[in-house]
Structure formats: C-alpha cells, structure tokens
Amino acid sequence: YGVQQAAGVQLTSYDGKDYFAATDQDIPAGSPVMYVPNDLTFTSSKAAMEFGGSLGEAEAQLINAGLEDKVPLFRVFVKILLEYEKGENSPWFTWLNSLP
C-alpha cells in the first residue's frame, strides 16, 4: 500500500532542498514510473465532496469576481488549511510540518 514506483526510480536531490524523480535503469516509453493511491492526494473534486455546499458563498464570490478558474485551487487551499489546523490529529501532519 502507498506510493509505488518502478524499479530503479528514486527521489534524488543535489542540495537536499529540491527533489526530483530519477532512474538508474532504462524504462520503456509510456511506462508508469510512479503510482500514488487516490486517498493520498489532495484534489479539488474530493474537497468539494468533503465540504458539500459549505464553500458555496466563497466560491460564488470568486465566480462573481471573474475568478472561476481559481475555484478548484481555492478548494484545495481550504482543505490544506483545515488539515494544518488539526495539527498532530491530521494524517498529513508530518508532511505539513515538513513544509517551509
């Protein structure tokens, strides 16, 4: 369970700050190199289902301001803020706490 990766794929860093995926093996074109289960991702659609209509007024204000393209990002932002507010009770605590 969890994130899975193709053989030879690893997260690499030159400076310990910025990371990227690299491989030490040939991987055929079109092959998946990493799999992340859906429950380990933040998405706008999942946030919309979780919050129901509770963000409706704020989303309407964004739309009225001509910022309808920002509504998905807003939903993810709110989800991250709520998880941050939970502190150690959030399953995302370790990741959120590692951010600058």
PDB file of N, CA and C in Angstrom:
ATOM      1  N   TYR A   1       0.838  -1.185   0.000  1.00  0.00           N
ATOM      2  CA  TYR A   1       0.000   0.000   0.000  1.00  0.00           C
ATOM      3  C   TYR A   1       0.879   1.244   0.000  1.00  0.00           C
ATOM      4  N   GLY A   2       0.349   2.318  -0.495  1.00  0.00           N
ATOM      5  CA  GLY A   2       1.080   3.568  -0.525  1.00  0.00           C
ATOM      6  C   GLY A   2       1.649   3.853  -1.894  1.00  0.00           C
ATOM      7  N   VAL A   3       2.560   4.781  -1.956  1.00  0.00           N
ATOM      8  CA  VAL A   3       3.186   5.158  -3.214  1.00  0.00           C
ATOM      9  C   VAL A   3       4.060   4.010  -3.690  1.00  0.00           C
ATOM     10  N   GLN A   4       3.931   3.688  -4.958  1.00  0.00           N
ATOM     11  CA  GLN A   4       4.734   2.625  -5.553  1.00  0.00           C
ATOM     12  C   GLN A   4       5.520   3.219  -6.708  1.00  0.00           C
ATOM     13  N   GLN A   5       6.664   2.658  -6.987  1.00  0.00           N
ATOM     14  CA  GLN A   5       7.491   3.181  -8.070  1.00  0.00           C
ATOM     15  C   GLN A   5       8.095   2.040  -8.867  1.00  0.00           C
ATOM     16  N   ALA A   6       8.416   2.340 -10.112  1.00  0.00           N
ATOM     17  CA  ALA A   6       9.055   1.351 -10.978  1.00  0.00           C
ATOM     18  C   ALA A   6      10.458   1.059 -10.463  1.00  0.00           C
ATOM     19  N   ALA A   7      10.966  -0.099 -10.825  1.00  0.00           N
ATOM     20  CA  ALA A   7      12.325  -0.479 -10.427  1.00  0.00           C
ATOM     21  C   ALA A   7      13.321   0.575 -10.897  1.00  0.00           C
ATOM     22  N   GLY A   8      14.211   0.973 -10.024  1.00  0.00           N
ATOM     23  CA  GLY A   8      15.254   1.935 -10.371  1.00  0.00           C
ATOM     24  C   GLY A   8      14.870   3.385 -10.182  1.00  0.00           C
ATOM     25  N   VAL A   9      13.594   3.672  -9.949  1.00  0.00           N
ATOM     26  CA  VAL A   9      13.148   5.060  -9.774  1.00  0.00           C
ATOM     27  C   VAL A   9      13.340   5.451  -8.313  1.00  0.00           C
ATOM     28  N   GLN A  10      13.902   6.620  -8.112  1.00  0.00           N
ATOM     29  CA  GLN A  10      14.111   7.115  -6.747  1.00  0.00           C
ATOM     30  C   GLN A  10      14.020   8.627  -6.729  1.00  0.00           C
ATOM     31  N   LEU A  11      13.694   9.163  -5.573  1.00  0.00           N
ATOM     32  CA  LEU A  11      13.727  10.613  -5.405  1.00  0.00           C
ATOM     33  C   LEU A  11      15.167  11.014  -5.160  1.00  0.00           C
ATOM     34  N   THR A  12      15.606  12.032  -5.865  1.00  0.00           N
ATOM     35  CA  THR A  12      17.005  12.444  -5.831  1.00  0.00           C
ATOM     36  C   THR A  12      17.081  13.938  -5.563  1.00  0.00           C
ATOM     37  N   SER A  13      18.166  14.355  -4.932  1.00  0.00           N
ATOM     38  CA  SER A  13      18.396  15.767  -4.676  1.00  0.00           C
ATOM     39  C   SER A  13      19.882  16.054  -4.775  1.00  0.00           C
ATOM     40  N   TYR A  14      20.206  17.200  -5.333  1.00  0.00           N
ATOM     41  CA  TYR A  14      21.601  17.633  -5.369  1.00  0.00           C
ATOM     42  C   TYR A  14      21.953  18.492  -4.157  1.00  0.00           C
ATOM     43  N   ASP A  15      20.919  19.121  -3.572  1.00  0.00           N
ATOM     44  CA  ASP A  15      21.186  20.067  -2.491  1.00  0.00           C
ATOM     45  C   ASP A  15      20.412  19.778  -1.205  1.00  0.00           C
ATOM     46  N   GLY A  16      19.602  18.719  -1.190  1.00  0.00           N
ATOM     47  CA  GLY A  16      18.817  18.402  -0.001  1.00  0.00           C
ATOM     48  C   GLY A  16      17.596  19.279   0.171  1.00  0.00           C
ATOM     49  N   LYS A  17      17.319  20.130  -0.809  1.00  0.00           N
ATOM     50  CA  LYS A  17      16.166  21.025  -0.741  1.00  0.00           C
ATOM     51  C   LYS A  17      15.181  20.741  -1.864  1.00  0.00           C
ATOM     52  N   ASP A  18      15.682  20.642  -3.075  1.00  0.00           N
ATOM     53  CA  ASP A  18      14.842  20.364  -4.230  1.00  0.00           C
ATOM     54  C   ASP A  18      15.025  18.907  -4.623  1.00  0.00           C
ATOM     55  N   TYR A  19      13.917  18.208  -4.829  1.00  0.00           N
ATOM     56  CA  TYR A  19      13.950  16.788  -5.155  1.00  0.00           C
ATOM     57  C   TYR A  19      13.308  16.540  -6.509  1.00  0.00           C
ATOM     58  N   PHE A  20      13.740  15.501  -7.171  1.00  0.00           N
ATOM     59  CA  PHE A  20      13.168  15.103  -8.454  1.00  0.00           C
ATOM     60  C   PHE A  20      13.278  13.596  -8.580  1.00  0.00           C
ATOM     61  N   ALA A  21      12.448  13.030  -9.456  1.00  0.00           N
ATOM     62  CA  ALA A  21      12.500  11.590  -9.704  1.00  0.00           C
ATOM     63  C   ALA A  21      13.570  11.312 -10.747  1.00  0.00           C
ATOM     64  N   ALA A  22      14.348  10.275 -10.513  1.00  0.00           N
ATOM     65  CA  ALA A  22      15.386   9.858 -11.460  1.00  0.00           C
ATOM     66  C   ALA A  22      15.428   8.339 -11.461  1.00  0.00           C
ATOM     67  N   THR A  23      16.002   7.783 -12.507  1.00  0.00           N
ATOM     68  CA  THR A  23      16.119   6.335 -12.600  1.00  0.00           C
ATOM     69  C   THR A  23      17.525   5.950 -13.024  1.00  0.00           C
ATOM     70  N   ASP A  24      17.947   4.791 -12.583  1.00  0.00           N
ATOM     71  CA  ASP A  24      19.250   4.287 -12.996  1.00  0.00           C
ATOM     72  C   ASP A  24      19.090   3.105 -13.960  1.00  0.00           C
ATOM     73  N   GLN A  25      17.845   2.908 -14.449  1.00  0.00           N
ATOM     74  CA  GLN A  25      17.555   1.834 -15.393  1.00  0.00           C
ATOM     75  C   GLN A  25      16.751   2.380 -16.557  1.00  0.00           C
ATOM     76  N   ASP A  26      16.869   1.714 -17.712  1.00  0.00           N
ATOM     77  CA  ASP A  26      16.032   2.079 -18.847  1.00  0.00           C
ATOM     78  C   ASP A  26      14.591   1.671 -18.559  1.00  0.00           C
ATOM     79  N   ILE A  27      13.682   2.572 -18.830  1.00  0.00           N
ATOM     80  CA  ILE A  27      12.255   2.300 -18.659  1.00  0.00           C
ATOM     81  C   ILE A  27      11.596   2.533 -20.009  1.00  0.00           C
ATOM     82  N   PRO A  28      10.832   1.564 -20.508  1.00  0.00           N
ATOM     83  CA  PRO A  28      10.195   1.736 -21.819  1.00  0.00           C
ATOM     84  C   PRO A  28       9.292   2.975 -21.851  1.00  0.00           C
ATOM     85  N   ALA A  29       9.282   3.654 -22.983  1.00  0.00           N
ATOM     86  CA  ALA A  29       8.431   4.838 -23.161  1.00  0.00           C
ATOM     87  C   ALA A  29       6.979   4.470 -22.871  1.00  0.00           C
ATOM     88  N   GLY A  30       6.297   5.344 -22.180  1.00  0.00           N
ATOM     89  CA  GLY A  30       4.896   5.131 -21.859  1.00  0.00           C
ATOM     90  C   GLY A  30       4.651   4.292 -20.616  1.00  0.00           C
ATOM     91  N   SER A  31       5.707   3.809 -19.996  1.00  0.00           N
ATOM     92  CA  SER A  31       5.560   3.003 -18.785  1.00  0.00           C
ATOM     93  C   SER A  31       5.314   3.899 -17.571  1.00  0.00           C
ATOM     94  N   PRO A  32       4.456   3.467 -16.655  1.00  0.00           N
ATOM     95  CA  PRO A  32       4.288   4.253 -15.430  1.00  0.00           C
ATOM     96  C   PRO A  32       5.554   4.165 -14.593  1.00  0.00           C
ATOM     97  N   VAL A  33       5.934   5.279 -14.002  1.00  0.00           N
ATOM     98  CA  VAL A  33       7.115   5.285 -13.144  1.00  0.00           C
ATOM     99  C   VAL A  33       6.746   5.409 -11.669  1.00  0.00           C
ATOM    100  N   MET A  34       5.528   5.899 -11.409  1.00  0.00           N
ATOM    101  CA  MET A  34       5.108   6.058 -10.028  1.00  0.00           C
ATOM    102  C   MET A  34       3.591   5.955  -9.957  1.00  0.00           C
ATOM    103  N   TYR A  35       3.111   5.371  -8.869  1.00  0.00           N
ATOM    104  CA  TYR A  35       1.680   5.253  -8.624  1.00  0.00           C
ATOM    105  C   TYR A  35       1.396   5.835  -7.247  1.00  0.00           C
ATOM    106  N   VAL A  36       0.444   6.756  -7.199  1.00  0.00           N
ATOM    107  CA  VAL A  36       0.029   7.363  -5.932  1.00  0.00           C
ATOM    108  C   VAL A  36      -1.455   7.059  -5.752  1.00  0.00           C
ATOM    109  N   PRO A  37      -1.817   6.313  -4.710  1.00  0.00           N
ATOM    110  CA  PRO A  37      -3.231   5.996  -4.482  1.00  0.00           C
ATOM    111  C   PRO A  37      -4.068   7.263  -4.319  1.00  0.00           C
ATOM    112  N   ASN A  38      -5.297   7.185  -4.762  1.00  0.00           N
ATOM    113  CA  ASN A  38      -6.203   8.326  -4.728  1.00  0.00           C
ATOM    114  C   ASN A  38      -6.363   8.910  -3.329  1.00  0.00           C
ATOM    115  N   ASP A  39      -6.377   8.077  -2.306  1.00  0.00           N
ATOM    116  CA  ASP A  39      -6.587   8.605  -0.959  1.00  0.00           C
ATOM    117  C   ASP A  39      -5.359   9.326  -0.400  1.00  0.00           C
ATOM    118  N   LEU A  40      -4.269   9.339  -1.158  1.00  0.00           N
ATOM    119  CA  LEU A  40      -3.075  10.076  -0.739  1.00  0.00           C
ATOM    120  C   LEU A  40      -2.900  11.375  -1.522  1.00  0.00           C
ATOM    121  N   THR A  41      -3.965  11.828  -2.159  1.00  0.00           N
ATOM    122  CA  THR A  41      -3.877  13.058  -2.949  1.00  0.00           C
ATOM    123  C   THR A  41      -4.890  14.093  -2.465  1.00  0.00           C
ATOM    124  N   PHE A  42      -4.539  15.347  -2.641  1.00  0.00           N
ATOM    125  CA  PHE A  42      -5.478  16.446  -2.433  1.00  0.00           C
ATOM    126  C   PHE A  42      -6.011  16.819  -3.807  1.00  0.00           C
ATOM    127  N   THR A  43      -7.323  16.760  -3.999  1.00  0.00           N
ATOM    128  CA  THR A  43      -7.905  17.192  -5.269  1.00  0.00           C
ATOM    129  C   THR A  43      -9.093  18.102  -4.998  1.00  0.00           C
ATOM    130  N   SER A  44      -9.370  18.937  -5.967  1.00  0.00           N
ATOM    131  CA  SER A  44     -10.494  19.852  -5.858  1.00  0.00           C
ATOM    132  C   SER A  44     -11.810  19.089  -5.774  1.00  0.00           C
ATOM    133  N   SER A  45     -11.961  18.046  -6.573  1.00  0.00           N
ATOM    134  CA  SER A  45     -13.226  17.308  -6.566  1.00  0.00           C
ATOM    135  C   SER A  45     -13.440  16.591  -5.229  1.00  0.00           C
ATOM    136  N   LYS A  46     -12.382  16.036  -4.648  1.00  0.00           N
ATOM    137  CA  LYS A  46     -12.521  15.399  -3.336  1.00  0.00           C
ATOM    138  C   LYS A  46     -12.850  16.436  -2.267  1.00  0.00           C
ATOM    139  N   ALA A  47     -12.236  17.607  -2.350  1.00  0.00           N
ATOM    140  CA  ALA A  47     -12.536  18.668  -1.385  1.00  0.00           C
ATOM    141  C   ALA A  47     -13.985  19.119  -1.529  1.00  0.00           C
ATOM    142  N   ALA A  48     -14.463  19.251  -2.766  1.00  0.00           N
ATOM    143  CA  ALA A  48     -15.852  19.666  -2.985  1.00  0.00           C
ATOM    144  C   ALA A  48     -16.822  18.659  -2.374  1.00  0.00           C
ATOM    145  N   MET A  49     -16.529  17.368  -2.521  1.00  0.00           N
ATOM    146  CA  MET A  49     -17.395  16.341  -1.925  1.00  0.00           C
ATOM    147  C   MET A  49     -17.328  16.401  -0.399  1.00  0.00           C
ATOM    148  N   GLU A  50     -16.136  16.615   0.137  1.00  0.00           N
ATOM    149  CA  GLU A  50     -15.974  16.663   1.591  1.00  0.00           C
ATOM    150  C   GLU A  50     -16.695  17.856   2.200  1.00  0.00           C
ATOM    151  N   PHE A  51     -16.602  19.015   1.563  1.00  0.00           N
ATOM    152  CA  PHE A  51     -17.173  20.231   2.127  1.00  0.00           C
ATOM    153  C   PHE A  51     -18.643  20.416   1.778  1.00  0.00           C
ATOM    154  N   GLY A  52     -19.146  19.649   0.817  1.00  0.00           N
ATOM    155  CA  GLY A  52     -20.532  19.830   0.405  1.00  0.00           C
ATOM    156  C   GLY A  52     -20.729  21.245  -0.104  1.00  0.00           C
ATOM    157  N   GLY A  53     -21.764  21.900   0.332  1.00  0.00           N
ATOM    158  CA  GLY A  53     -22.034  23.264  -0.112  1.00  0.00           C
ATOM    159  C   GLY A  53     -21.481  24.332   0.799  1.00  0.00           C
ATOM    160  N   SER A  54     -20.683  23.936   1.794  1.00  0.00           N
ATOM    161  CA  SER A  54     -20.235  24.909   2.786  1.00  0.00           C
ATOM    162  C   SER A  54     -19.309  25.982   2.222  1.00  0.00           C
ATOM    163  N   LEU A  55     -18.732  25.762   1.059  1.00  0.00           N
ATOM    164  CA  LEU A  55     -17.876  26.781   0.439  1.00  0.00           C
ATOM    165  C   LEU A  55     -18.611  27.574  -0.634  1.00  0.00           C
ATOM    166  N   GLY A  56     -19.886  27.307  -0.776  1.00  0.00           N
ATOM    167  CA  GLY A  56     -20.673  27.906  -1.852  1.00  0.00           C
ATOM    168  C   GLY A  56     -20.614  29.419  -1.921  1.00  0.00           C
ATOM    169  N   GLU A  57     -20.742  30.072  -0.791  1.00  0.00           N
ATOM    170  CA  GLU A  57     -20.747  31.540  -0.788  1.00  0.00           C
ATOM    171  C   GLU A  57     -19.390  32.097  -1.225  1.00  0.00           C
ATOM    172  N   ALA A  58     -18.322  31.523  -0.693  1.00  0.00           N
ATOM    173  CA  ALA A  58     -16.980  31.980  -1.068  1.00  0.00           C
ATOM    174  C   ALA A  58     -16.709  31.693  -2.544  1.00  0.00           C
ATOM    175  N   GLU A  59     -17.129  30.511  -3.009  1.00  0.00           N
ATOM    176  CA  GLU A  59     -16.941  30.175  -4.422  1.00  0.00           C
ATOM    177  C   GLU A  59     -17.735  31.121  -5.308  1.00  0.00           C
ATOM    178  N   ALA A  60     -18.952  31.480  -4.888  1.00  0.00           N
ATOM    179  CA  ALA A  60     -19.771  32.414  -5.656  1.00  0.00           C
ATOM    180  C   ALA A  60     -19.092  33.776  -5.759  1.00  0.00           C
ATOM    181  N   GLN A  61     -18.436  34.200  -4.684  1.00  0.00           N
ATOM    182  CA  GLN A  61     -17.730  35.491  -4.736  1.00  0.00           C
ATOM    183  C   GLN A  61     -16.557  35.435  -5.710  1.00  0.00           C
ATOM    184  N   LEU A  62     -15.860  34.313  -5.726  1.00  0.00           N
ATOM    185  CA  LEU A  62     -14.770  34.167  -6.702  1.00  0.00           C
ATOM    186  C   LEU A  62     -15.312  34.219  -8.124  1.00  0.00           C
ATOM    187  N   ILE A  63     -16.410  33.521  -8.358  1.00  0.00           N
ATOM    188  CA  ILE A  63     -17.018  33.499  -9.689  1.00  0.00           C
ATOM    189  C   ILE A  63     -17.485  34.898 -10.080  1.00  0.00           C
ATOM    190  N   ASN A  64     -18.135  35.597  -9.160  1.00  0.00           N
ATOM    191  CA  ASN A  64     -18.612  36.957  -9.442  1.00  0.00           C
ATOM    192  C   ASN A  64     -17.469  37.920  -9.726  1.00  0.00           C
ATOM    193  N   ALA A  65     -16.301  37.618  -9.187  1.00  0.00           N
ATOM    194  CA  ALA A  65     -15.122  38.462  -9.415  1.00  0.00           C
ATOM    195  C   ALA A  65     -14.380  38.057 -10.690  1.00  0.00           C
ATOM    196  N   GLY A  66     -14.944  37.094 -11.435  1.00  0.00           N
ATOM    197  CA  GLY A  66     -14.301  36.651 -12.664  1.00  0.00           C
ATOM    198  C   GLY A  66     -13.149  35.679 -12.428  1.00  0.00           C
ATOM    199  N   LEU A  67     -13.135  35.054 -11.271  1.00  0.00           N
ATOM    200  CA  LEU A  67     -12.036  34.153 -10.905  1.00  0.00           C
ATOM    201  C   LEU A  67     -12.497  32.699 -10.829  1.00  0.00           C
ATOM    202  N   GLU A  68     -13.465  32.337 -11.674  1.00  0.00           N
ATOM    203  CA  GLU A  68     -13.992  30.971 -11.615  1.00  0.00           C
ATOM    204  C   GLU A  68     -12.922  29.906 -11.853  1.00  0.00           C
ATOM    205  N   ASP A  69     -11.866  30.263 -12.582  1.00  0.00           N
ATOM    206  CA  ASP A  69     -10.787  29.301 -12.819  1.00  0.00           C
ATOM    207  C   ASP A  69      -9.970  29.035 -11.549  1.00  0.00           C
ATOM    208  N   LYS A  70     -10.143  29.856 -10.529  1.00  0.00           N
ATOM    209  CA  LYS A  70      -9.411  29.686  -9.259  1.00  0.00           C
ATOM    210  C   LYS A  70     -10.190  28.868  -8.226  1.00  0.00           C
ATOM    211  N   VAL A  71     -11.442  28.532  -8.504  1.00  0.00           N
ATOM    212  CA  VAL A  71     -12.263  27.790  -7.542  1.00  0.00           C
ATOM    213  C   VAL A  71     -11.628  26.445  -7.177  1.00  0.00           C
ATOM    214  N   PRO A  72     -11.141  25.648  -8.124  1.00  0.00           N
ATOM    215  CA  PRO A  72     -10.507  24.384  -7.724  1.00  0.00           C
ATOM    216  C   PRO A  72      -9.304  24.588  -6.804  1.00  0.00           C
ATOM    217  N   LEU A  73      -8.472  25.560  -7.096  1.00  0.00           N
ATOM    218  CA  LEU A  73      -7.313  25.846  -6.253  1.00  0.00           C
ATOM    219  C   LEU A  73      -7.753  26.302  -4.866  1.00  0.00           C
ATOM    220  N   PHE A  74      -8.801  27.111  -4.800  1.00  0.00           N
ATOM    221  CA  PHE A  74      -9.349  27.579  -3.526  1.00  0.00           C
ATOM    222  C   PHE A  74      -9.785  26.394  -2.664  1.00  0.00           C
ATOM    223  N   ARG A  75     -10.466  25.413  -3.271  1.00  0.00           N
ATOM    224  CA  ARG A  75     -10.920  24.245  -2.523  1.00  0.00           C
ATOM    225  C   ARG A  75      -9.741  23.485  -1.914  1.00  0.00           C
ATOM    226  N   VAL A  76      -8.701  23.279  -2.702  1.00  0.00           N
ATOM    227  CA  VAL A  76      -7.523  22.566  -2.199  1.00  0.00           C
ATOM    228  C   VAL A  76      -6.856  23.381  -1.095  1.00  0.00           C
ATOM    229  N   PHE A  77      -6.787  24.686  -1.268  1.00  0.00           N
ATOM    230  CA  PHE A  77      -6.201  25.568  -0.259  1.00  0.00           C
ATOM    231  C   PHE A  77      -6.948  25.435   1.070  1.00  0.00           C
ATOM    232  N   VAL A  78      -8.272  25.449   1.021  1.00  0.00           N
ATOM    233  CA  VAL A  78      -9.069  25.309   2.241  1.00  0.00           C
ATOM    234  C   VAL A  78      -8.829  23.946   2.878  1.00  0.00           C
ATOM    235  N   LYS A  79      -8.763  22.888   2.071  1.00  0.00           N
ATOM    236  CA  LYS A  79      -8.502  21.551   2.603  1.00  0.00           C
ATOM    237  C   LYS A  79      -7.160  21.506   3.342  1.00  0.00           C
ATOM    238  N   ILE A  80      -6.135  22.081   2.740  1.00  0.00           N
ATOM    239  CA  ILE A  80      -4.816  22.092   3.376  1.00  0.00           C
ATOM    240  C   ILE A  80      -4.852  22.897   4.678  1.00  0.00           C
ATOM    241  N   LEU A  81      -5.536  24.032   4.674  1.00  0.00           N
ATOM    242  CA  LEU A  81      -5.651  24.827   5.904  1.00  0.00           C
ATOM    243  C   LEU A  81      -6.363  24.052   7.011  1.00  0.00           C
ATOM    244  N   LEU A  82      -7.418  23.331   6.658  1.00  0.00           N
ATOM    245  CA  LEU A  82      -8.139  22.552   7.666  1.00  0.00           C
ATOM    246  C   LEU A  82      -7.286  21.422   8.217  1.00  0.00           C
ATOM    247  N   GLU A  83      -6.509  20.787   7.353  1.00  0.00           N
ATOM    248  CA  GLU A  83      -5.622  19.724   7.830  1.00  0.00           C
ATOM    249  C   GLU A  83      -4.521  20.311   8.714  1.00  0.00           C
ATOM    250  N   TYR A  84      -4.017  21.464   8.353  1.00  0.00           N
ATOM    251  CA  TYR A  84      -2.995  22.133   9.162  1.00  0.00           C
ATOM    252  C   TYR A  84      -3.552  22.480  10.543  1.00  0.00           C
ATOM    253  N   GLU A  85      -4.789  22.936  10.565  1.00  0.00           N
ATOM    254  CA  GLU A  85      -5.425  23.310  11.829  1.00  0.00           C
ATOM    255  C   GLU A  85      -5.581  22.109  12.770  1.00  0.00           C
ATOM    256  N   LYS A  86      -5.740  20.917  12.230  1.00  0.00           N
ATOM    257  CA  LYS A  86      -5.870  19.703  13.047  1.00  0.00           C
ATOM    258  C   LYS A  86      -4.572  19.341  13.758  1.00  0.00           C
ATOM    259  N   GLY A  87      -3.457  19.872  13.274  1.00  0.00           N
ATOM    260  CA  GLY A  87      -2.173  19.587  13.900  1.00  0.00           C
ATOM    261  C   GLY A  87      -1.848  18.104  13.879  1.00  0.00           C
ATOM    262  N   GLU A  88      -1.395  17.583  14.998  1.00  0.00           N
ATOM    263  CA  GLU A  88      -0.984  16.181  15.077  1.00  0.00           C
ATOM    264  C   GLU A  88      -2.131  15.200  14.852  1.00  0.00           C
ATOM    265  N   ASN A  89      -3.357  15.680  14.889  1.00  0.00           N
ATOM    266  CA  ASN A  89      -4.512  14.817  14.631  1.00  0.00           C
ATOM    267  C   ASN A  89      -4.769  14.609  13.145  1.00  0.00           C
ATOM    268  N   SER A  90      -4.033  15.288  12.306  1.00  0.00           N
ATOM    269  CA  SER A  90      -4.182  15.136  10.859  1.00  0.00           C
ATOM    270  C   SER A  90      -3.255  14.031  10.351  1.00  0.00           C
ATOM    271  N   PRO A  91      -3.748  13.186   9.462  1.00  0.00           N
ATOM    272  CA  PRO A  91      -2.855  12.191   8.863  1.00  0.00           C
ATOM    273  C   PRO A  91      -1.773  12.841   8.002  1.00  0.00           C
ATOM    274  N   TRP A  92      -1.948  14.107   7.689  1.00  0.00           N
ATOM    275  CA  TRP A  92      -0.997  14.855   6.864  1.00  0.00           C
ATOM    276  C   TRP A  92      -0.006  15.649   7.711  1.00  0.00           C
ATOM    277  N   PHE A  93      -0.051  15.497   9.036  1.00  0.00           N
ATOM    278  CA  PHE A  93       0.762  16.320   9.926  1.00  0.00           C
ATOM    279  C   PHE A  93       2.247  16.297   9.565  1.00  0.00           C
ATOM    280  N   THR A  94       2.811  15.115   9.411  1.00  0.00           N
ATOM    281  CA  THR A  94       4.250  15.013   9.153  1.00  0.00           C
ATOM    282  C   THR A  94       4.622  15.762   7.894  1.00  0.00           C
ATOM    283  N   TRP A  95       3.830  15.583   6.841  1.00  0.00           N
ATOM    284  CA  TRP A  95       4.111  16.278   5.574  1.00  0.00           C
ATOM    285  C   TRP A  95       3.952  17.785   5.738  1.00  0.00           C
ATOM    286  N   LEU A  96       2.824  18.222   6.333  1.00  0.00           N
ATOM    287  CA  LEU A  96       2.596  19.651   6.504  1.00  0.00           C
ATOM    288  C   LEU A  96       3.670  20.282   7.382  1.00  0.00           C
ATOM    289  N   ASN A  97       4.089  19.577   8.401  1.00  0.00           N
ATOM    290  CA  ASN A  97       5.103  20.088   9.312  1.00  0.00           C
ATOM    291  C   ASN A  97       6.473  20.186   8.647  1.00  0.00           C
ATOM    292  N   SER A  98       6.680  19.441   7.571  1.00  0.00           N
ATOM    293  CA  SER A  98       7.970  19.472   6.886  1.00  0.00           C
ATOM    294  C   SER A  98       8.095  20.632   5.916  1.00  0.00           C
ATOM    295  N   LEU A  99       6.970  21.289   5.633  1.00  0.00           N
ATOM    296  CA  LEU A  99       6.993  22.387   4.660  1.00  0.00           C
ATOM    297  C   LEU A  99       7.614  23.634   5.268  1.00  0.00           C
ATOM    298  N   PRO A 100       8.270  24.426   4.422  1.00  0.00           N
ATOM    299  CA  PRO A 100       8.894  25.664   4.952  1.00  0.00           C
ATOM    300  C   PRO A 100       7.840  26.671   5.391  1.00  0.00           C
TER     301      PRO A 100
END
